[in-house]
Amino acid sequence: MNLLSACSYTLILLGLSSLFMAEIISPVLFIFVLVLVFCSPFRQSLGLVFGRGAINSVVLVITLWLLFNAFYFGADVLAQLLTFSLTLLVAILYSPKAYRDHLQILLICVFYLLAATLKIATLSFLIMLLAFVVVGIAYLNLLNIRREELRCEPIHQL
C-alpha cells in the first residue's frame, strides 16, 4: 500500500465515522461498509471485482442490498442519499480501476463530512473536521505529485 492509498483509506474512515457519530447510518450498516472497505485491497484475490462482461454476483448482491437499505430504512432524504452514496463508494472500490478514481472517493468523503457537520457540530467533531481537512490537503498534494510523475515519464516506443 502506498501513501496515496493510505490517505484514501484514512479519508474514507473519517467520512464513515462522521456518519456514524452523527447517527445518520445504523451501526450494522457502518460495520458492514467498513468491512467492505477494508476488504477492497484484496478484491482481486477474493474474486470480488466488477468484470467488463459480467458483474460478479456477490458484489451485485451487496450493491442491491445497500440500495434496498437506502430506500427502505432511510428515515429521511438525507439518510437515503447518504446510503446511496455508500453504495457508490463500494461500487467504486470494487471496480477494476478503483485506485484511479481518487477524486471521486475524495468528493464522496467530503459529502459525508459536510452532511454530518450539518447534523451535529461539537468540539470533538470540529477537531475531526480539521483532521479531515489536513488529510484532504495532503491527499490532493500527493495526487498532484503523482500526476506530475506520470506526465514526466518518457514514452517508450517499439
Coordinates of C-alpha atoms in Angstrom, one line a residue, residues 39 45 47 58 61 64 71-72 87 94 96 98 106 110 135 154:
C39 CA -11.5 -5.9 2.1
S45 CA -7.5 -12.2 -4.9
G47 CA -12.6 -12.6 -6.9
V58 CA -21.5 -11.2 -4.7
V61 CA -25.9 -8.6 -4.2
L64 CA -28.5 -4.2 -4.3
F71 CA -34.9 3.3 0.2
Y72 CA -36.5 1.1 2.8
T87 CA -23.4 2.1 -2.5
Y94 CA -14.7 -2.8 -6.2
P96 CA -11.4 -2.7 -12.0
A98 CA -10.6 1.5 -8.2
L106 CA -12.4 12.4 -2.0
V110 CA -16.3 15.4 1.7
V135 CA -5.5 14.8 5.3
P154 CA 9.2 9.1 -21.1

